[in-house]
């Protein structure tokens, strides 16, 4: 059987990959550093940097370095002001005044990860590690797992094949059948409860849908674990499931032609 040709990345793909190198630990890169990391020539590296610089995705920094650029800040502002998920959810969350809620957060499915897109601290004494912009694996934490449990079967199977070892380490199943059963159980329950992200709090998450069969995000209510009883966990679960359902209903009825701003929904997909 003939081998299928490997997919070759375009220059645009390679240039955009450069952005992945800019992290909290390595926020600034020189051309020389990029050349070594990318194993590319100086001319090729300069070409990538120029494309990103001209687009505003990179800016000049100290010591002949480059840092992330102002266009990213502009795009972030645009997301906060125009993303239908946030436009619909935030007014609803403002109306939720239950004293049980220590914080509220929304996490969106992004490739094979979950990205925190909104965090509101309600309890001044609560310690939060969940911050806007943080990404988490799909097997890690209640906000991620409730999304994972609602993925279409073929995507869940592909995810298992690519992440069987991580799934076993997360105690979600030693086999595909075990994993599928645990996800079905979680899906039937309708919410996920956990403290993996931060052991000082308990978080309860429910799925948000932009289509009847397409989960796109999760809503989480969090409370300090030391002051939370089992009865309060149950009450928080009811609150977060009801709120996520209200948000989903609004998203399901959203029609871009009714306004000037169109929806930007993350389509569930696995990068495998």
PDB file of N, CA and C in Angstrom, residues 138-207:
ATOM      1  N   UNK A 138      -8.457  18.638  28.365  1.00  0.00           N
ATOM      2  CA  UNK A 138      -9.846  18.205  28.487  1.00  0.00           C
ATOM      3  C   UNK A 138     -10.067  17.209  29.625  1.00  0.00           C
ATOM      4  N   UNK A 139      -9.011  16.565  30.112  1.00  0.00           N
ATOM      5  CA  UNK A 139      -9.181  15.590  31.192  1.00  0.00           C
ATOM      6  C   UNK A 139      -9.003  16.225  32.571  1.00  0.00           C
ATOM      7  N   UNK A 140      -8.695  17.518  32.620  1.00  0.00           N
ATOM      8  CA  UNK A 140      -8.282  18.146  33.866  1.00  0.00           C
ATOM      9  C   UNK A 140      -9.287  19.187  34.339  1.00  0.00           C
ATOM     10  N   UNK A 141      -9.956  18.911  35.453  1.00  0.00           N
ATOM     11  CA  UNK A 141     -10.858  19.881  36.045  1.00  0.00           C
ATOM     12  C   UNK A 141     -12.293  19.737  35.585  1.00  0.00           C
ATOM     13  N   UNK A 142     -13.206  20.154  36.453  1.00  0.00           N
ATOM     14  CA  UNK A 142     -14.633  20.049  36.158  1.00  0.00           C
ATOM     15  C   UNK A 142     -15.046  20.827  34.911  1.00  0.00           C
ATOM     16  N   UNK A 143     -14.547  22.062  34.670  1.00  0.00           N
ATOM     17  CA  UNK A 143     -14.959  22.799  33.465  1.00  0.00           C
ATOM     18  C   UNK A 143     -14.628  22.051  32.184  1.00  0.00           C
ATOM     19  N   UNK A 144     -13.498  21.324  32.188  1.00  0.00           N
ATOM     20  CA  UNK A 144     -13.087  20.576  31.005  1.00  0.00           C
ATOM     21  C   UNK A 144     -13.859  19.274  30.869  1.00  0.00           C
ATOM     22  N   UNK A 145     -13.971  18.541  31.958  1.00  0.00           N
ATOM     23  CA  UNK A 145     -14.559  17.200  31.890  1.00  0.00           C
ATOM     24  C   UNK A 145     -16.029  17.214  31.486  1.00  0.00           C
ATOM     25  N   UNK A 146     -16.762  18.244  31.904  1.00  0.00           N
ATOM     26  CA  UNK A 146     -18.180  18.280  31.532  1.00  0.00           C
ATOM     27  C   UNK A 146     -18.319  18.541  30.033  1.00  0.00           C
ATOM     28  N   UNK A 147     -17.371  19.267  29.446  1.00  0.00           N
ATOM     29  CA  UNK A 147     -17.353  19.457  27.996  1.00  0.00           C
ATOM     30  C   UNK A 147     -16.981  18.144  27.305  1.00  0.00           C
ATOM     31  N   UNK A 148     -15.950  17.495  27.810  1.00  0.00           N
ATOM     32  CA  UNK A 148     -15.507  16.222  27.246  1.00  0.00           C
ATOM     33  C   UNK A 148     -16.645  15.205  27.232  1.00  0.00           C
ATOM     34  N   UNK A 149     -17.430  15.174  28.295  1.00  0.00           N
ATOM     35  CA  UNK A 149     -18.521  14.201  28.400  1.00  0.00           C
ATOM     36  C   UNK A 149     -19.613  14.433  27.370  1.00  0.00           C
ATOM     37  N   UNK A 150     -19.692  15.642  26.825  1.00  0.00           N
ATOM     38  CA  UNK A 150     -20.754  15.961  25.866  1.00  0.00           C
ATOM     39  C   UNK A 150     -20.263  16.047  24.428  1.00  0.00           C
ATOM     40  N   UNK A 151     -19.024  15.643  24.173  1.00  0.00           N
ATOM     41  CA  UNK A 151     -18.545  15.611  22.797  1.00  0.00           C
ATOM     42  C   UNK A 151     -19.258  14.505  22.014  1.00  0.00           C
ATOM     43  N   UNK A 152     -19.398  14.668  20.704  1.00  0.00           N
ATOM     44  CA  UNK A 152     -19.975  13.599  19.879  1.00  0.00           C
ATOM     45  C   UNK A 152     -19.143  12.325  20.019  1.00  0.00           C
ATOM     46  N   UNK A 153     -19.761  11.149  19.891  1.00  0.00           N
ATOM     47  CA  UNK A 153     -19.069   9.872  20.103  1.00  0.00           C
ATOM     48  C   UNK A 153     -17.778   9.702  19.303  1.00  0.00           C
ATOM     49  N   UNK A 154     -17.776  10.101  18.029  1.00  0.00           N
ATOM     50  CA  UNK A 154     -16.578   9.880  17.214  1.00  0.00           C
ATOM     51  C   UNK A 154     -15.423  10.755  17.695  1.00  0.00           C
ATOM     52  N   UNK A 155     -15.736  11.976  18.173  1.00  0.00           N
ATOM     53  CA  UNK A 155     -14.684  12.845  18.682  1.00  0.00           C
ATOM     54  C   UNK A 155     -14.155  12.328  20.012  1.00  0.00           C
ATOM     55  N   UNK A 156     -15.065  11.809  20.815  1.00  0.00           N
ATOM     56  CA  UNK A 156     -14.643  11.251  22.101  1.00  0.00           C
ATOM     57  C   UNK A 156     -13.747  10.030  21.879  1.00  0.00           C
ATOM     58  N   UNK A 157     -14.085   9.216  20.889  1.00  0.00           N
ATOM     59  CA  UNK A 157     -13.271   8.029  20.610  1.00  0.00           C
ATOM     60  C   UNK A 157     -11.891   8.438  20.094  1.00  0.00           C
ATOM     61  N   UNK A 158     -11.851   9.419  19.199  1.00  0.00           N
ATOM     62  CA  UNK A 158     -10.569   9.902  18.696  1.00  0.00           C
ATOM     63  C   UNK A 158      -9.728  10.493  19.824  1.00  0.00           C
ATOM     64  N   UNK A 159     -10.385  11.193  20.718  1.00  0.00           N
ATOM     65  CA  UNK A 159      -9.665  11.774  21.847  1.00  0.00           C
ATOM     66  C   UNK A 159      -9.091  10.678  22.736  1.00  0.00           C
ATOM     67  N   UNK A 160      -9.868   9.636  22.951  1.00  0.00           N
ATOM     68  CA  UNK A 160      -9.380   8.531  23.778  1.00  0.00           C
ATOM     69  C   UNK A 160      -8.165   7.869  23.145  1.00  0.00           C
ATOM     70  N   UNK A 161      -8.225   7.619  21.863  1.00  0.00           N
ATOM     71  CA  UNK A 161      -7.118   6.960  21.171  1.00  0.00           C
ATOM     72  C   UNK A 161      -5.830   7.765  21.316  1.00  0.00           C
ATOM     73  N   UNK A 162      -5.957   9.085  21.242  1.00  0.00           N
ATOM     74  CA  UNK A 162      -4.776   9.940  21.300  1.00  0.00           C
ATOM     75  C   UNK A 162      -4.319  10.232  22.726  1.00  0.00           C
ATOM     76  N   UNK A 163      -5.195   9.986  23.714  1.00  0.00           N
ATOM     77  CA  UNK A 163      -4.869  10.402  25.085  1.00  0.00           C
ATOM     78  C   UNK A 163      -5.161   9.324  26.123  1.00  0.00           C
ATOM     79  N   UNK A 164      -5.077   8.066  25.726  1.00  0.00           N
ATOM     80  CA  UNK A 164      -5.441   6.964  26.623  1.00  0.00           C
ATOM     81  C   UNK A 164      -4.634   6.984  27.919  1.00  0.00           C
ATOM     82  N   UNK A 165      -3.348   7.279  27.823  1.00  0.00           N
ATOM     83  CA  UNK A 165      -2.505   7.274  29.021  1.00  0.00           C
ATOM     84  C   UNK A 165      -2.910   8.376  29.991  1.00  0.00           C
ATOM     85  N   UNK A 166      -3.155   9.585  29.465  1.00  0.00           N
ATOM     86  CA  UNK A 166      -3.581  10.696  30.322  1.00  0.00           C
ATOM     87  C   UNK A 166      -4.942  10.420  30.940  1.00  0.00           C
ATOM     88  N   UNK A 167      -5.814   9.791  30.183  1.00  0.00           N
ATOM     89  CA  UNK A 167      -7.154   9.469  30.682  1.00  0.00           C
ATOM     90  C   UNK A 167      -7.067   8.475  31.833  1.00  0.00           C
ATOM     91  N   UNK A 168      -6.202   7.487  31.696  1.00  0.00           N
ATOM     92  CA  UNK A 168      -6.015   6.511  32.772  1.00  0.00           C
ATOM     93  C   UNK A 168      -5.434   7.176  34.012  1.00  0.00           C
ATOM     94  N   UNK A 169      -4.457   8.062  33.817  1.00  0.00           N
ATOM     95  CA  UNK A 169      -3.839   8.770  34.950  1.00  0.00           C
ATOM     96  C   UNK A 169      -4.844   9.662  35.667  1.00  0.00           C
ATOM     97  N   UNK A 170      -5.834  10.157  34.920  1.00  0.00           N
ATOM     98  CA  UNK A 170      -6.867  11.008  35.507  1.00  0.00           C
ATOM     99  C   UNK A 170      -7.999  10.191  36.130  1.00  0.00           C
ATOM    100  N   UNK A 171      -7.841   8.863  36.131  1.00  0.00           N
ATOM    101  CA  UNK A 171      -8.833   7.945  36.713  1.00  0.00           C
ATOM    102  C   UNK A 171     -10.193   8.051  36.021  1.00  0.00           C
ATOM    103  N   UNK A 172     -10.158   8.259  34.709  1.00  0.00           N
ATOM    104  CA  UNK A 172     -11.390   8.330  33.929  1.00  0.00           C
ATOM    105  C   UNK A 172     -11.663   7.047  33.157  1.00  0.00           C
ATOM    106  N   UNK A 173     -10.774   6.075  33.284  1.00  0.00           N
ATOM    107  CA  UNK A 173     -10.993   4.796  32.614  1.00  0.00           C
ATOM    108  C   UNK A 173      -9.713   4.187  32.095  1.00  0.00           C
ATOM    109  N   UNK A 174      -9.538   2.892  32.379  1.00  0.00           N
ATOM    110  CA  UNK A 174      -8.353   2.178  31.910  1.00  0.00           C
ATOM    111  C   UNK A 174      -8.519   1.674  30.482  1.00  0.00           C
ATOM    112  N   UNK A 175      -9.754   1.569  30.032  1.00  0.00           N
ATOM    113  CA  UNK A 175     -10.049   1.116  28.669  1.00  0.00           C
ATOM    114  C   UNK A 175     -11.050   2.069  28.036  1.00  0.00           C
ATOM    115  N   UNK A 176     -11.259   1.906  26.727  1.00  0.00           N
ATOM    116  CA  UNK A 176     -12.244   2.731  26.035  1.00  0.00           C
ATOM    117  C   UNK A 176     -13.631   2.530  26.616  1.00  0.00           C
ATOM    118  N   UNK A 177     -13.978   1.300  26.906  1.00  0.00           N
ATOM    119  CA  UNK A 177     -15.301   1.032  27.464  1.00  0.00           C
ATOM    120  C   UNK A 177     -15.462   1.692  28.838  1.00  0.00           C
ATOM    121  N   UNK A 178     -14.419   1.605  29.667  1.00  0.00           N
ATOM    122  CA  UNK A 178     -14.476   2.248  30.983  1.00  0.00           C
ATOM    123  C   UNK A 178     -14.632   3.756  30.843  1.00  0.00           C
ATOM    124  N   UNK A 179     -13.856   4.324  29.939  1.00  0.00           N
ATOM    125  CA  UNK A 179     -13.904   5.770  29.721  1.00  0.00           C
ATOM    126  C   UNK A 179     -15.269   6.195  29.204  1.00  0.00           C
ATOM    127  N   UNK A 180     -15.785   5.475  28.219  1.00  0.00           N
ATOM    128  CA  UNK A 180     -17.095   5.813  27.671  1.00  0.00           C
ATOM    129  C   UNK A 180     -18.179   5.718  28.740  1.00  0.00           C
ATOM    130  N   UNK A 181     -18.093   4.711  29.585  1.00  0.00           N
ATOM    131  CA  UNK A 181     -19.079   4.562  30.660  1.00  0.00           C
ATOM    132  C   UNK A 181     -19.003   5.718  31.646  1.00  0.00           C
ATOM    133  N   UNK A 182     -17.800   6.127  32.013  1.00  0.00           N
ATOM    134  CA  UNK A 182     -17.655   7.237  32.961  1.00  0.00           C
ATOM    135  C   UNK A 182     -18.179   8.536  32.359  1.00  0.00           C
ATOM    136  N   UNK A 183     -17.969   8.736  31.055  1.00  0.00           N
ATOM    137  CA  UNK A 183     -18.468   9.936  30.389  1.00  0.00           C
ATOM    138  C   UNK A 183     -19.998   9.901  30.261  1.00  0.00           C
ATOM    139  N   UNK A 184     -20.543   8.724  29.998  1.00  0.00           N
ATOM    140  CA  UNK A 184     -22.003   8.605  29.925  1.00  0.00           C
ATOM    141  C   UNK A 184     -22.637   8.912  31.272  1.00  0.00           C
ATOM    142  N   UNK A 185     -21.990   8.439  32.333  1.00  0.00           N
ATOM    143  CA  UNK A 185     -22.493   8.696  33.677  1.00  0.00           C
ATOM    144  C   UNK A 185     -22.484  10.200  33.976  1.00  0.00           C
ATOM    145  N   UNK A 186     -21.394  10.858  33.605  1.00  0.00           N
ATOM    146  CA  UNK A 186     -21.259  12.290  33.835  1.00  0.00           C
ATOM    147  C   UNK A 186     -22.262  13.075  32.995  1.00  0.00           C
ATOM    148  N   UNK A 187     -22.458  12.608  31.778  1.00  0.00           N
ATOM    149  CA  UNK A 187     -23.409  13.275  30.876  1.00  0.00           C
ATOM    150  C   UNK A 187     -24.837  13.165  31.423  1.00  0.00           C
ATOM    151  N   UNK A 188     -25.172  12.002  31.926  1.00  0.00           N
ATOM    152  CA  UNK A 188     -26.503  11.808  32.489  1.00  0.00           C
ATOM    153  C   UNK A 188     -26.715  12.655  33.731  1.00  0.00           C
ATOM    154  N   UNK A 189     -25.667  12.800  34.530  1.00  0.00           N
ATOM    155  CA  UNK A 189     -25.768  13.619  35.746  1.00  0.00           C
ATOM    156  C   UNK A 189     -26.010  15.084  35.404  1.00  0.00           C
ATOM    157  N   UNK A 190     -25.390  15.555  34.323  1.00  0.00           N
ATOM    158  CA  UNK A 190     -25.636  16.917  33.867  1.00  0.00           C
ATOM    159  C   UNK A 190     -24.674  17.952  34.395  1.00  0.00           C
ATOM    160  N   UNK A 191     -23.812  17.589  35.294  1.00  0.00           N
ATOM    161  CA  UNK A 191     -22.820  18.515  35.834  1.00  0.00           C
ATOM    162  C   UNK A 191     -21.630  17.716  36.335  1.00  0.00           C
ATOM    163  N   UNK A 192     -20.522  18.425  36.535  1.00  0.00           N
ATOM    164  CA  UNK A 192     -19.307  17.790  37.051  1.00  0.00           C
ATOM    165  C   UNK A 192     -18.836  18.578  38.262  1.00  0.00           C
ATOM    166  N   UNK A 193     -18.425  17.871  39.286  1.00  0.00           N
ATOM    167  CA  UNK A 193     -17.958  18.503  40.506  1.00  0.00           C
ATOM    168  C   UNK A 193     -16.521  18.061  40.763  1.00  0.00           C
ATOM    169  N   UNK A 194     -15.662  18.992  41.162  1.00  0.00           N
ATOM    170  CA  UNK A 194     -14.280  18.615  41.390  1.00  0.00           C
ATOM    171  C   UNK A 194     -13.460  19.710  42.032  1.00  0.00           C
ATOM    172  N   UNK A 195     -12.248  19.333  42.429  1.00  0.00           N
ATOM    173  CA  UNK A 195     -11.307  20.267  43.047  1.00  0.00           C
ATOM    174  C   UNK A 195      -9.902  20.076  42.480  1.00  0.00           C
ATOM    175  N   UNK A 196      -9.797  19.508  41.275  1.00  0.00           N
ATOM    176  CA  UNK A 196      -8.477  19.212  40.716  1.00  0.00           C
ATOM    177  C   UNK A 196      -7.663  20.471  40.459  1.00  0.00           C
ATOM    178  N   UNK A 197      -8.302  21.512  39.960  1.00  0.00           N
ATOM    179  CA  UNK A 197      -7.574  22.723  39.606  1.00  0.00           C
ATOM    180  C   UNK A 197      -7.049  23.434  40.848  1.00  0.00           C
ATOM    181  N   UNK A 198      -7.864  23.453  41.898  1.00  0.00           N
ATOM    182  CA  UNK A 198      -7.493  24.139  43.137  1.00  0.00           C
ATOM    183  C   UNK A 198      -8.105  23.375  44.307  1.00  0.00           C
ATOM    184  N   UNK A 199      -7.296  22.689  45.122  1.00  0.00           N
ATOM    185  CA  UNK A 199      -7.839  21.857  46.205  1.00  0.00           C
ATOM    186  C   UNK A 199      -8.483  22.638  47.348  1.00  0.00           C
ATOM    187  N   UNK A 200      -8.356  23.954  47.351  1.00  0.00           N
ATOM    188  CA  UNK A 200      -8.974  24.750  48.417  1.00  0.00           C
ATOM    189  C   UNK A 200     -10.414  25.131  48.096  1.00  0.00           C
ATOM    190  N   UNK A 201     -10.859  24.832  46.886  1.00  0.00           N
ATOM    191  CA  UNK A 201     -12.221  25.181  46.493  1.00  0.00           C
ATOM    192  C   UNK A 201     -12.901  23.964  45.871  1.00  0.00           C
ATOM    193  N   UNK A 202     -14.208  24.048  45.750  1.00  0.00           N
ATOM    194  CA  UNK A 202     -14.958  23.041  45.017  1.00  0.00           C
ATOM    195  C   UNK A 202     -15.651  23.753  43.863  1.00  0.00           C
ATOM    196  N   UNK A 203     -15.507  23.194  42.671  1.00  0.00           N
ATOM    197  CA  UNK A 203     -16.132  23.783  41.502  1.00  0.00           C
ATOM    198  C   UNK A 203     -17.166  22.847  40.906  1.00  0.00           C
ATOM    199  N   UNK A 204     -18.263  23.405  40.471  1.00  0.00           N
ATOM    200  CA  UNK A 204     -19.326  22.622  39.846  1.00  0.00           C
ATOM    201  C   UNK A 204     -19.614  23.235  38.484  1.00  0.00           C
ATOM    202  N   UNK A 205     -19.518  22.417  37.438  1.00  0.00           N
ATOM    203  CA  UNK A 205     -19.601  22.913  36.065  1.00  0.00           C
ATOM    204  C   UNK A 205     -20.720  22.241  35.299  1.00  0.00           C
ATOM    205  N   UNK A 206     -21.373  23.002  34.431  1.00  0.00           N
ATOM    206  CA  UNK A 206     -22.441  22.503  33.565  1.00  0.00           C
ATOM    207  C   UNK A 206     -22.150  22.922  32.130  1.00  0.00           C
ATOM    208  N   UNK A 207     -22.604  22.141  31.152  1.00  0.00           N
ATOM    209  CA  UNK A 207     -22.293  22.431  29.747  1.00  0.00           C
ATOM    210  C   UNK A 207     -23.148  23.557  29.173  1.00  0.00           C
TER     211      UNK A 207
END
